[in-house]
Each structure stands twice: as structure tokens, then as C-alpha cells.
Short mmCIF file of C-alpha atoms in Angstrom, two decimals:
data_model
loop_
_atom_site.label_atom_id
_atom_site.label_comp_id
_atom_site.label_asym_id
_atom_site.label_seq_id
_atom_site.Cartn_x
_atom_site.Cartn_y
_atom_site.Cartn_z
CA MET W 815 -11.00 -20.75 192.01
CA ASN W 816 -12.29 -23.81 193.69
CA TRP W 817 -11.70 -23.72 197.45
CA ASN W 818 -11.86 -26.73 199.59
CA THR W 819 -13.10 -25.81 202.95
CA ILE W 820 -11.68 -26.82 206.36
CA THR W 821 -14.28 -27.47 208.97
CA GLU W 822 -12.72 -30.26 211.12
CA ILE W 823 -9.45 -30.57 212.92
CA GLU W 824 -9.10 -34.06 211.51
CA GLN W 825 -8.72 -32.64 208.07
CA LEU W 826 -5.14 -31.43 208.87
CA GLN W 827 -3.81 -34.93 208.97
CA ALA W 828 -5.43 -35.54 205.58
CA ILE W 829 -3.95 -32.39 204.17
CA LYS W 830 -0.48 -33.36 205.54
CA GLU W 831 -0.92 -36.75 203.79
CA GLU W 832 -2.07 -35.03 200.61
CA SER W 833 1.01 -32.77 200.56
CA TYR W 834 3.24 -35.80 199.92
CA ASN W 835 1.49 -36.13 196.43
CA TYR W 836 0.99 -32.47 195.52
CA PRO W 837 1.36 -29.00 197.29
CA VAL W 838 -1.36 -27.81 199.36
CA LEU W 839 -2.35 -24.16 200.07
CA ILE W 840 -4.14 -23.27 203.26
CA LEU W 841 -5.71 -19.75 203.48
CA LYS W 842 -6.67 -18.63 207.05
CA HIS W 843 -9.23 -15.82 206.44
CA SER W 844 -10.99 -13.50 208.81
CA THR W 845 -14.43 -12.59 207.47
CA THR W 846 -14.58 -9.36 209.34
CA CYS W 847 -11.09 -7.87 208.52
CA SER W 848 -10.74 -5.59 205.60
CA ILE W 849 -6.96 -6.59 205.13
CA SER W 850 -8.11 -10.31 204.92
CA GLY W 851 -10.82 -9.45 202.51
CA THR W 852 -8.36 -7.66 200.36
CA ALA W 853 -5.85 -10.45 200.42
CA LEU W 854 -8.51 -13.03 199.51
CA ASN W 855 -9.81 -10.86 196.63
CA ARG W 856 -6.30 -10.27 195.25
CA LEU W 857 -5.56 -14.00 195.44
CA GLU W 858 -8.78 -15.09 193.81
CA ARG W 859 -8.56 -12.30 191.10
CA ASN W 860 -5.03 -13.40 190.13
CA TRP W 861 -5.42 -17.21 190.57
CA LYS W 862 -4.42 -19.22 187.48
CA GLN W 863 -4.45 -22.89 188.22
CA GLU W 864 -2.18 -23.60 185.30
CA LYS W 865 0.64 -21.44 186.85
CA VAL W 866 0.58 -23.32 190.17
CA GLY W 867 0.16 -26.86 188.73
CA GLU W 868 -1.39 -29.21 191.17
CA LEU W 869 -1.47 -26.86 194.15
CA LYS W 870 -4.70 -27.63 196.00
CA PRO W 871 -6.33 -24.59 197.84
CA TYR W 872 -7.88 -24.93 201.19
CA TYR W 873 -9.99 -22.18 202.88
CA LEU W 874 -10.47 -21.67 206.66
CA ASP W 875 -13.07 -19.26 208.15
CA LEU W 876 -10.82 -18.60 211.23
CA LEU W 877 -13.66 -16.76 213.08
CA ARG W 878 -16.01 -19.61 212.71
CA TYR W 879 -13.29 -22.37 213.44
CA ARG W 880 -10.87 -20.47 215.63
CA PRO W 881 -9.68 -23.81 217.29
CA ILE W 882 -8.65 -25.20 213.90
CA SER W 883 -6.81 -22.06 213.15
CA THR W 884 -4.80 -22.35 216.36
CA GLU W 885 -4.25 -26.08 215.60
CA ILE W 886 -2.85 -25.23 212.04
CA ALA W 887 -0.24 -22.98 213.68
CA ASN W 888 0.74 -25.83 216.05
CA PHE W 889 0.44 -28.72 213.65
CA PHE W 890 2.52 -26.98 210.84
CA LYS W 891 4.84 -25.12 213.31
CA VAL W 892 4.08 -21.47 212.13
CA GLU W 893 3.24 -18.40 214.06
CA HIS W 894 -0.54 -17.64 213.89
CA GLN W 895 -1.34 -14.69 211.65
CA SER W 896 -4.51 -13.41 210.15
CA PRO W 897 -4.95 -13.50 207.19
CA GLN W 898 -2.25 -16.08 206.39
CA VAL W 899 -1.38 -18.50 203.63
CA LEU W 900 0.61 -21.63 204.12
CA VAL W 901 2.08 -23.96 201.40
CA ILE W 902 2.38 -27.52 202.68
CA GLN W 903 4.74 -29.95 200.90
CA ASN W 904 5.96 -33.23 202.07
CA GLY W 905 4.06 -32.93 205.38
CA GLU W 906 5.49 -29.52 206.49
CA SER W 907 4.95 -25.77 205.83
CA VAL W 908 7.56 -24.64 203.33
CA TYR W 909 6.09 -21.17 202.88
CA ASP W 910 3.85 -18.77 204.86
CA ALA W 911 2.93 -15.25 204.38
CA SER W 912 0.39 -12.90 206.00
CA HIS W 913 -1.46 -9.57 205.44
CA PHE W 914 -0.36 -7.75 202.41
CA ASP W 915 2.57 -10.12 201.73
CA ILE W 916 0.00 -12.65 200.49
CA SER W 917 0.34 -12.71 196.67
CA PHE W 918 -0.26 -15.15 193.84
CA ALA W 919 3.13 -14.30 192.23
CA GLU W 920 4.93 -15.47 195.49
CA LEU W 921 2.91 -18.72 195.63
CA GLU W 922 3.68 -19.39 191.97
CA GLY W 923 7.34 -19.07 192.74
CA VAL W 924 7.14 -21.33 195.57
CA VAL W 925 5.50 -24.21 193.73
CA ALA W 926 7.30 -23.72 190.38
#
């Protein structure tokens, strides 16, 4: 799985623009949370790019970049959770899940 990292707030506008061409996944991950670690591991272990087409994955270390995590919630109009995945299509969040609800099968269904 090839994560693209989010380290700048300005990337959110670029992600929004990208989402008009193909769906984008954002994973907000807490590096000190065991639930977040489990969700990340399950996602990476089950990831099969061919099953999600052009879905492009982005990763945010929300402890290191807390202001970006807050801005993601505001920018895409979702309630902040940790860990959390969002699927962005046509400039808006069309799906979000958190904690143990994060699953590759769900993501596959969203972008199919």
C-alpha cells in the first residue's frame, strides 16, 4: 500500500480538486492509540488496489499534525474522530467511518 502523506493544510484543497478525477481516501491515524493501530493494520493487510480502482490513499499523523486533522473535519464537514477514514469524491466526503468500523470491504463497496 502506497500512502501519500498529508503534512500541509494547503494539501486539502489539492485533495478536493483531485477528487473530481478519482476518489481519494484520507486516513486520520493516532500513532499512540491501539485502536488506531489495529485499524491501520487491518486496512493495510487487506488492501488490494485492483478492488478499489483509482482510489488514492492519503495518511495523516494526527498527533503530529493536529491542526490539519481539525481542518479536515471542517473542510469536508464531518465530525472529527480518531482513527477515521473519509472517502472524498467530487469535492466532498461521501463516506466516513471510525474506530473498528474502518474496513477495506466497506471502502470497496463505496468506490465500486
